[in-house]
Coordinates of C-alpha atoms and ligand atoms in Angstrom, one line a residue:
X1 CA 28.1 13.6 83.2
X2 CA 31.8 13.6 82.4
X3 CA 33.2 16.9 81.1
X4 CA 35.4 16.7 77.9
X5 CA 39.0 17.1 78.7
X6 CA 40.6 20.0 76.8
X7 CA 43.4 20.6 74.4
X8 CA 44.9 24.0 74.1
X9 CA 46.6 25.0 71.0
X10 CA 49.2 27.6 70.8
X11 CA 50.8 28.7 67.7
X12 CA 53.2 31.3 67.5
X13 CA 55.0 33.0 64.4
X14 CA 58.0 35.2 64.5
X15 CA 59.9 37.2 61.9
X16 CA 63.0 38.8 63.3
X17 CA 65.2 40.8 61.0
X18 CA 68.3 41.7 62.5
X19 CA 71.7 43.3 62.2
X20 CA 74.8 41.8 60.6
X21 CA 76.7 45.0 60.9
X22 CA 77.0 46.7 57.5
X23 CA 76.1 44.2 55.1
X24 CA 77.8 44.2 51.9
X25 CA 76.1 45.2 48.6
X26 CA 76.0 42.5 46.4
X27 CA 74.6 43.0 42.9
X28 CA 74.5 39.6 41.6
X29 CA 71.2 37.9 41.4
X30 CA 70.5 34.3 42.3
X31 CA 68.3 32.0 40.6
X32 CA 65.9 29.9 42.8
X33 CA 67.5 26.5 43.1
X34 CA 64.0 25.1 42.7
X35 CA 62.8 21.9 44.0
X36 CA 61.7 19.2 41.3
X37 CA 58.2 19.1 40.1
X38 CA 57.3 15.9 41.9
X39 CA 58.7 17.6 45.3
X40 CA 56.1 16.5 48.0
X41 CA 56.2 20.0 49.5
X42 CA 54.7 21.4 46.4
X43 CA 51.9 19.1 46.5
X44 CA 50.8 21.0 49.5
X45 CA 51.9 24.5 48.5
X46 CA 48.9 25.8 46.4
X47 CA 46.3 24.7 49.3
X48 CA 48.3 26.4 51.8
X49 CA 48.6 29.8 49.7
X50 CA 44.7 29.4 49.2
X51 CA 44.2 29.0 53.0
X52 CA 46.5 31.9 53.8
X53 CA 44.6 34.4 51.5
X54 CA 41.1 33.1 52.9
X55 CA 42.4 33.6 56.6
X56 CA 43.5 37.0 55.6
X57 CA 40.6 38.2 53.9
X58 CA 38.4 36.9 57.0
X59 CA 40.7 38.9 59.4
X60 CA 40.9 42.0 57.3
X61 CA 36.9 42.3 57.0
X62 CA 36.7 42.1 60.9
X63 CA 39.0 44.7 61.5
X64 CA 39.8 46.8 58.4
X65 CA 41.8 49.4 59.9
X66 CA 44.2 47.3 61.9
X67 CA 47.5 45.8 61.3
X68 CA 47.6 42.1 60.5
X69 CA 50.4 39.8 60.7
X70 CA 50.3 36.1 61.0
X71 CA 52.0 32.9 59.8
X72 CA 49.6 31.1 57.6
X73 CA 52.0 28.1 57.3
X74 CA 52.2 27.7 61.1
X75 CA 48.5 27.4 61.3
X76 CA 48.2 25.0 58.4
X77 CA 50.9 22.7 59.8
X78 CA 49.5 22.8 63.2
X79 CA 45.9 21.8 62.2
X80 CA 47.2 19.3 59.6
X81 CA 49.2 17.8 62.5
X82 CA 46.0 17.7 64.7
X83 CA 44.0 16.1 61.9
X84 CA 46.3 13.0 62.4
X85 CA 44.3 12.5 65.4
X86 CA 40.7 13.4 64.5
X87 CA 38.4 11.0 63.0
X88 CA 35.2 10.7 61.2
X89 CA 34.2 14.2 59.7
X90 CA 36.3 16.0 62.2
X91 CA 39.4 15.4 60.3
X92 CA 38.1 15.6 56.7
X93 CA 36.7 19.0 57.7
X94 CA 40.0 20.2 58.9
X95 CA 41.8 19.2 55.8
X96 CA 39.2 20.4 53.6
X97 CA 39.1 23.9 55.4
X98 CA 42.8 23.9 55.0
X99 CA 42.2 24.1 51.2
X100 CA 42.8 20.3 50.3
X101 CA 40.4 18.6 47.8
X102 CA 40.6 15.1 49.2
X103 CA 39.6 13.6 46.0
X104 CA 42.6 14.8 44.5
X105 CA 45.3 14.3 47.0
X106 CA 45.2 11.7 49.8
X107 CA 45.6 12.2 53.4
X108 CA 49.3 10.5 53.3
X109 CA 50.3 12.9 50.5
X110 CA 49.4 15.8 52.6
X111 CA 51.2 14.6 55.7
X112 CA 54.4 13.9 53.4
X113 CA 54.1 17.2 51.7
X114 CA 54.2 18.9 55.3
X115 CA 57.1 16.6 56.3
X116 CA 59.2 17.7 53.3
X117 CA 58.1 21.1 53.7
X118 CA 59.2 21.4 57.3
X119 CA 62.3 19.5 56.8
X120 CA 63.3 22.0 53.8
X121 CA 62.7 24.9 55.7
X122 CA 64.7 23.5 58.7
X123 CA 67.8 22.7 56.7
X124 CA 70.5 24.8 58.4
X125 CA 71.6 27.7 56.4
X126 CA 74.3 30.2 57.7
X127 CA 72.5 33.2 56.0
X128 CA 68.8 32.5 56.9
X129 CA 67.8 31.0 60.0
X130 CA 64.2 29.3 59.9
X131 CA 62.9 27.3 62.8
X132 CA 59.6 25.6 62.5
X133 CA 58.3 22.9 64.9
X134 CA 55.8 21.8 67.3
X135 CA 55.5 20.6 70.6
X136 CA 53.1 18.6 72.8
X137 CA 52.7 19.1 76.4
X138 CA 50.8 16.2 78.0
X139 CA 49.4 15.7 81.4
X140 CA 51.2 12.7 82.9
X141 CA 47.9 10.9 83.1
X142 CA 47.0 11.2 79.5
X143 CA 47.9 8.2 77.3
X144 CA 48.3 9.2 73.6
X145 CA 47.8 6.4 71.0
X146 CA 51.0 5.2 69.8
X147 CA 50.3 5.7 66.1
X148 CA 49.5 9.3 67.0
X149 CA 52.9 9.8 68.4
X150 CA 54.5 8.1 65.8
X151 CA 52.9 9.9 63.2
X152 CA 53.2 13.5 64.8
X153 CA 57.0 12.9 65.3
X154 CA 57.7 11.3 61.9
X155 CA 55.7 13.9 59.9
X156 CA 55.8 16.9 62.0
X157 CA 58.7 16.5 64.2
X158 CA 56.8 17.3 67.3
X159 CA 58.3 16.8 70.6
X160 CA 56.6 15.5 73.7
X161 CA 56.8 16.8 77.2
X162 CA 55.1 15.4 79.9
X163 CA 54.0 18.0 82.5
X164 CA 52.2 18.2 85.8
X165 CA 48.9 19.8 84.9
X166 CA 47.9 20.4 88.4
X167 CA 50.7 23.0 88.7
X168 CA 49.0 25.4 86.4
X169 CA 51.7 28.1 86.9
X170 CA 54.5 25.7 86.5
X171 CA 53.2 24.3 83.3
X172 CA 52.6 27.7 81.8
X173 CA 56.0 28.7 82.7
X174 CA 57.4 25.5 81.0
X175 CA 55.5 26.2 77.8
X176 CA 56.6 29.9 77.9
X177 CA 60.1 28.8 78.2
X178 CA 60.1 26.2 75.5
X179 CA 58.5 29.0 73.1
X180 CA 61.0 31.3 74.3
X181 CA 64.0 29.2 73.6
X182 CA 62.7 28.2 70.2
X183 CA 61.9 31.7 69.0
X184 CA 65.2 33.1 70.3
X185 CA 63.8 35.0 73.2
X186 CA 61.4 36.9 71.1
X187 CA 58.0 35.5 72.3
X188 CA 58.3 35.0 76.2
X189 CA 54.8 35.3 77.4
X190 CA 52.7 33.0 75.3
X191 CA 50.4 31.6 77.9
X192 CA 49.5 33.6 81.1
X193 CA 47.4 30.9 82.7
X194 CA 46.1 27.5 81.9
X195 CA 42.6 26.7 82.6
X196 CA 42.3 23.8 85.1
X197 CA 40.6 21.4 82.6
X198 CA 43.4 21.5 80.1
X199 CA 45.1 18.0 79.4
X200 CA 47.2 18.7 76.4
X201 CA 48.6 21.6 75.0
X202 CA 50.0 21.8 71.4
X203 CA 52.4 24.6 70.5
X204 CA 53.7 25.2 67.0
X205 CA 56.2 28.0 66.3
X206 CA 58.0 29.5 63.5
X207 CA 61.1 31.7 63.8
X208 CA 62.4 33.2 60.8
X209 CA 65.5 35.6 60.7
X210 CA 66.4 36.9 57.5
X211 CA 69.1 39.5 56.3
X212 CA 68.5 41.6 53.3
X213 CA 70.4 40.9 50.3
X214 CA 70.7 44.5 49.9
X215 CA 70.7 46.2 53.4
X216 CA 70.3 49.7 54.3
X217 CA 72.7 51.7 55.7
X218 CA 72.2 52.9 59.3
X219 CA 73.6 56.3 58.7
X220 CA 71.0 57.3 56.4
X221 CA 67.8 56.9 58.7
X222 CA 65.7 59.9 59.7
X223 CA 62.2 60.5 60.9
X224 CA 59.5 60.9 58.2
X225 CA 55.6 61.2 58.1
X226 CA 53.7 58.0 57.5
X227 CA 50.1 58.5 56.4
X228 CA 48.1 55.9 58.1
X229 CA 44.9 57.5 56.7
X230 CA 43.4 60.8 55.6
X231 CA 43.3 61.8 59.2
X232 CA 46.2 60.2 60.7
X233 CA 49.9 60.9 60.5
X234 CA 52.7 59.2 62.6
X235 CA 56.4 59.8 62.4
X236 CA 58.3 56.8 61.6
X237 CA 61.9 56.1 61.4
X238 CA 62.6 55.8 57.6
X239 CA 65.4 54.1 56.1
X240 CA 67.0 55.1 52.8
X241 CA 68.9 53.4 49.9
X242 CA 69.7 54.5 46.5
X243 CA 72.5 52.6 45.2
X244 CA 71.0 49.1 44.6
X245 CA 69.0 47.4 42.0
X246 CA 65.9 45.8 42.7
X247 CA 62.8 44.3 41.2
X248 CA 59.8 46.5 41.0
X249 CA 56.9 47.5 39.0
X250 CA 54.0 49.7 38.9
X251 CA 50.9 47.7 38.1
X252 CA 48.6 49.5 35.6
X253 CA 45.7 47.1 36.1
X254 CA 45.8 47.2 39.9
X255 CA 46.7 50.6 41.6
X256 CA 49.8 49.7 43.3
X257 CA 53.5 49.2 43.1
X258 CA 55.2 46.0 44.1
X259 CA 58.7 45.7 45.4
X260 CA 60.4 42.3 45.5
X261 CA 63.4 42.4 48.2
X262 CA 65.3 39.4 48.6
X263 CA 66.9 37.8 51.8
X264 CA 70.2 36.1 51.9
X265 CA 69.2 32.4 51.3
X266 CA 66.0 31.0 49.8
X267 CA 63.4 33.5 51.0
X268 CA 62.0 36.9 49.5
X269 CA 59.5 39.4 50.5
X270 CA 57.0 41.3 48.3
X271 CA 56.0 44.7 49.5
X272 CA 52.8 45.8 47.8
X273 CA 52.3 49.5 48.0
X274 CA 48.9 50.7 47.0
X275 CA 48.6 53.9 45.5
X276 CA 47.3 56.9 47.6
X277 CA 43.7 56.1 48.9
X278 CA 43.5 52.5 47.0
X279 CA 44.3 50.1 50.1
X280 CA 40.8 48.5 49.8
X281 CA 40.8 48.3 45.8
X282 CA 44.3 46.5 46.2
X283 CA 43.3 44.3 49.0
X284 CA 40.1 43.1 47.0
X285 CA 42.4 41.5 44.3
X286 CA 44.9 40.0 46.9
X287 CA 44.7 36.5 45.7
X288 CA 47.0 33.6 45.3
X289 CA 47.0 34.2 41.3
X290 CA 47.8 37.9 41.7
X291 CA 50.5 37.2 44.3
X292 CA 52.1 34.4 41.7
X293 CA 51.6 37.0 39.0
X294 CA 53.7 39.5 40.5
X295 CA 56.3 37.0 41.8
X296 CA 56.5 35.6 38.4
X297 CA 56.9 38.8 36.7
X298 CA 59.6 40.3 39.3
X299 CA 62.1 37.9 38.0
X300 CA 62.4 39.5 34.5
X301 CA 65.3 41.7 33.9
X302 CA 63.1 44.5 32.5
X303 CA 61.9 45.0 35.9
X304 CA 65.3 45.0 37.7
X305 CA 66.8 48.5 37.9
X306 CA 68.2 51.0 40.3
X307 CA 65.9 52.3 43.2
X308 CA 65.7 55.2 45.5
X309 CA 63.8 53.2 48.2
X310 CA 62.3 54.7 51.5
X311 CA 61.4 52.1 53.8
X312 CA 60.1 52.6 57.4
X313 CA 61.9 50.7 60.1
X314 CA 59.1 49.0 62.5
X315 CA 57.8 46.1 64.3
X316 CA 54.2 45.0 64.4
X317 CA 52.5 41.9 65.9
X318 CA 49.3 40.2 65.3
X319 CA 47.4 37.9 67.8
X320 CA 44.4 35.7 66.9
X321 CA 42.0 33.5 68.7
X322 CA 41.7 30.9 66.3
X323 CA 38.6 29.1 67.9
X324 CA 36.8 32.3 66.7
X325 CA 38.2 32.6 63.2
X326 CA 38.7 28.9 61.8
X327 CA 34.9 27.9 62.5
X328 CA 34.1 30.7 59.9
X329 CA 36.7 29.0 57.6
X330 CA 34.9 25.5 57.9
X331 CA 36.7 23.9 61.0
X332 CA 33.6 23.8 63.1
X333 CA 33.2 20.2 64.6
X334 CA 36.6 20.5 66.1
X335 CA 35.6 23.3 68.5
X336 CA 32.2 21.8 69.1
X337 CA 30.6 19.1 71.3
X338 CA 30.9 16.8 68.2
X339 CA 34.9 16.7 67.8
X340 CA 36.1 13.3 67.3
X341 CA 39.7 13.4 68.4
X342 CA 39.8 9.6 69.2
X343 CA 42.7 9.2 67.3
X344 CA 44.9 11.1 69.9
X345 CA 43.6 9.3 72.9
X346 CA 40.9 6.7 73.9
X347 CA 40.6 8.2 77.7
X348 CA 37.6 10.1 77.5
X349 CA 36.7 12.8 74.8
X350 CA 39.0 15.6 73.9
X351 CA 38.0 19.0 72.8
X352 CA 40.1 21.8 71.8
X353 CA 39.4 24.8 74.4
X354 CA 41.5 27.8 72.9
X355 CA 43.5 28.2 70.0
X356 CA 45.8 31.1 70.0
X357 CA 48.2 32.3 67.4
X358 CA 50.7 35.3 67.6
X359 CA 53.1 36.5 65.2
X360 CA 55.7 39.3 65.2
X361 CA 57.4 41.1 62.5
X362 CA 60.6 43.4 62.9
X363 CA 62.2 45.2 59.9
X364 CA 65.6 47.1 60.3
X365 CA 68.3 48.0 58.1
X366 CA 70.1 44.6 58.0
X367 CA 67.2 42.6 57.2
X368 CA 64.1 40.6 57.7
X369 CA 57.2 31.2 43.8
X370 CA 55.5 30.8 42.9
X371 CA 53.4 28.7 40.9
X372 CA 54.5 29.3 37.2
X373 CA 50.8 29.3 36.2
X374 CA 50.5 33.1 35.4
X375 CA 49.0 34.0 32.2
X376 CA 48.8 37.8 32.3
X377 CA 51.3 39.4 30.2
X378 CA 53.6 42.2 31.2
X379 CA 51.6 44.4 29.2
X380 CA 49.7 45.7 32.1
X381 CA 52.8 46.3 34.2
X382 CA 55.2 49.1 33.9
X383 CA 58.0 50.6 36.0
X384 CA 56.6 53.0 38.8
X385 CA 55.6 56.3 37.4
X386 CA 58.2 58.1 39.2
X387 CA 60.4 55.7 37.6
X388 CA 63.0 55.2 40.0
X389 CA 61.7 56.1 43.3
X390 CA 59.5 54.1 46.0
X391 CA 58.4 55.7 49.3
X392 CA 56.5 53.3 51.8
X393 CA 55.0 56.0 53.7
X394 CA 51.5 54.7 53.7
X395 CA 49.8 51.4 54.3
X396 CA 51.2 48.5 52.4
X397 CA 51.1 44.6 52.4
X398 CA 53.8 42.4 53.2
X399 CA 54.2 38.6 51.8
X400 CA 57.3 36.8 53.0
X401 CA 57.8 33.7 50.7
X402 CA 60.1 30.8 51.2
X403 CA 61.2 30.5 47.4
X404 CA 62.3 26.6 47.3
X405 CA 59.1 25.4 49.0
X406 CA 57.0 28.1 47.4
X407 CA 55.2 28.7 50.6
X408 CA 53.9 32.0 52.3
X409 CA 55.8 32.0 55.5
X410 CA 54.0 35.0 56.8
X411 CA 51.5 37.5 55.4
X412 CA 50.2 41.0 56.7
X413 CA 49.2 44.4 56.3
X414 CA 51.1 47.4 57.8
X415 CA 48.5 50.0 58.5
X416 CA 50.3 51.8 61.2
X417 CA 54.0 50.8 62.0
X418 CA 53.8 52.8 65.2
X419 CA 51.3 50.3 66.5
X420 CA 52.6 47.1 68.0
Ligands
NAG501 C1 37.7 18.3 44.2 O1 38.3 17.5 42.8 C2 37.3 16.9 42.0 C3 38.2 16.2 41.0 O2 39.2 17.3 40.5 C4 36.4 18.0 41.6 O3 35.6 17.4 40.8 C5 35.7 18.6 42.7 O4 34.8 19.7 42.4 C6 36.5 19.2 43.6 N1 36.0 19.7 44.7 C7 35.9 20.7 45.4 C8 35.3 21.3 46.6 O5 36.7 21.9 44.9
NAG502 C1 55.4 5.9 61.8 O1 55.3 7.1 60.9 C2 55.9 7.1 59.7 C3 56.1 8.5 59.2 O2 57.3 9.1 59.8 C4 55.1 6.3 58.7 O3 55.8 6.1 57.7 C5 54.8 4.9 59.4 O4 53.8 4.4 58.7 C6 54.3 5.1 60.9 N1 54.2 3.8 61.5 C7 53.0 3.6 62.0 C8 53.1 2.0 62.7 O5 51.9 4.1 62.1

């Protein structure tokens, strides 16, 4: 009996926020440039958002007290790319589990959507650095079908590197070096060792470096208590600013405050701060609709006002074994004996052995859509009770959005900012 040859999938995500010296306060507000109604990337945006939240809730239910941080876009793009080589049910199962309804959107529209999305994100911007991409590392004796090579290059810009898989350490080193370079040195130890039966490694990465439109000033940092839960208090470096206007609200319907913080360029963050003791209650209603609703409302001038803002300086990361998580979201065949990846190669049967996703978030002084489908009116929303003050000294949610592609780049929950 011939053993199936193994494919290893590695995804990395990284969100780095770094200094640009003392930023200039800039009170002007910028409209989203917007992409046209027919923009192909908007075809995939709702499904990607839907997948992001399903992934989030699964992970949150498995470890409710942990920090969560991942890049749903990186996961969706990598698996959509892999579906190019999957045949029979394996392929449709991947796309359906990623949130696509194949009676409504064709496979080619999905891949064109990702193509547009990835190329939009990669447009060089001197204020915002986003790098997304993927690479295939192939053992020399593996021949990929020309169609798969053409499509992964054309739609997903994937690079191909032949490697000598007998040299387990050398190959791991090569992969790590590639990832390290693409993530500007932030992730340098993605794989520790490769298993002997691996014949192909797919790496997908995203690197995002944003600068706050309204940065904090370094001199105002101090240490403050952060209330992880009723029993746990940690000390965190807290940043402070009180001179800037921001969009923020207190939701009367959901017990939380929501702050929109813009980056320079086409990205923004929503920080959702549950009222004391209300994390679970807010988490329950964290849906695509709710995020769209906050995002839409937080463009209205009535929610734009001066704010005293306390925000921790921190760094968290998330690591996920996707071969454990994705079958629970419907991608089953791919990780089982019935995987059909005959669109990648006809040399033996390929299987995915492991799939690993890692993401890092760093926030400091300088830095780090939404569908217009909301129907809820602003009647439920008000400015925070203590009108001009928001203190992020307890667990909160993070949503990082690319505004022109209406995509969630990163999603997470900061429970304990002292836990990497
Ligand atoms: C897919 O779309 C079709 C047509 O709009 C609809 O009838 C069907 O219920 C949808 N399937 C799923 C699983 O949502
Ligand atoms: C090659 O990829 C492009 C997408 O970049 C696609 O439009 C074209 O049909 C592909 N050609 C073949 C022969 O598969």
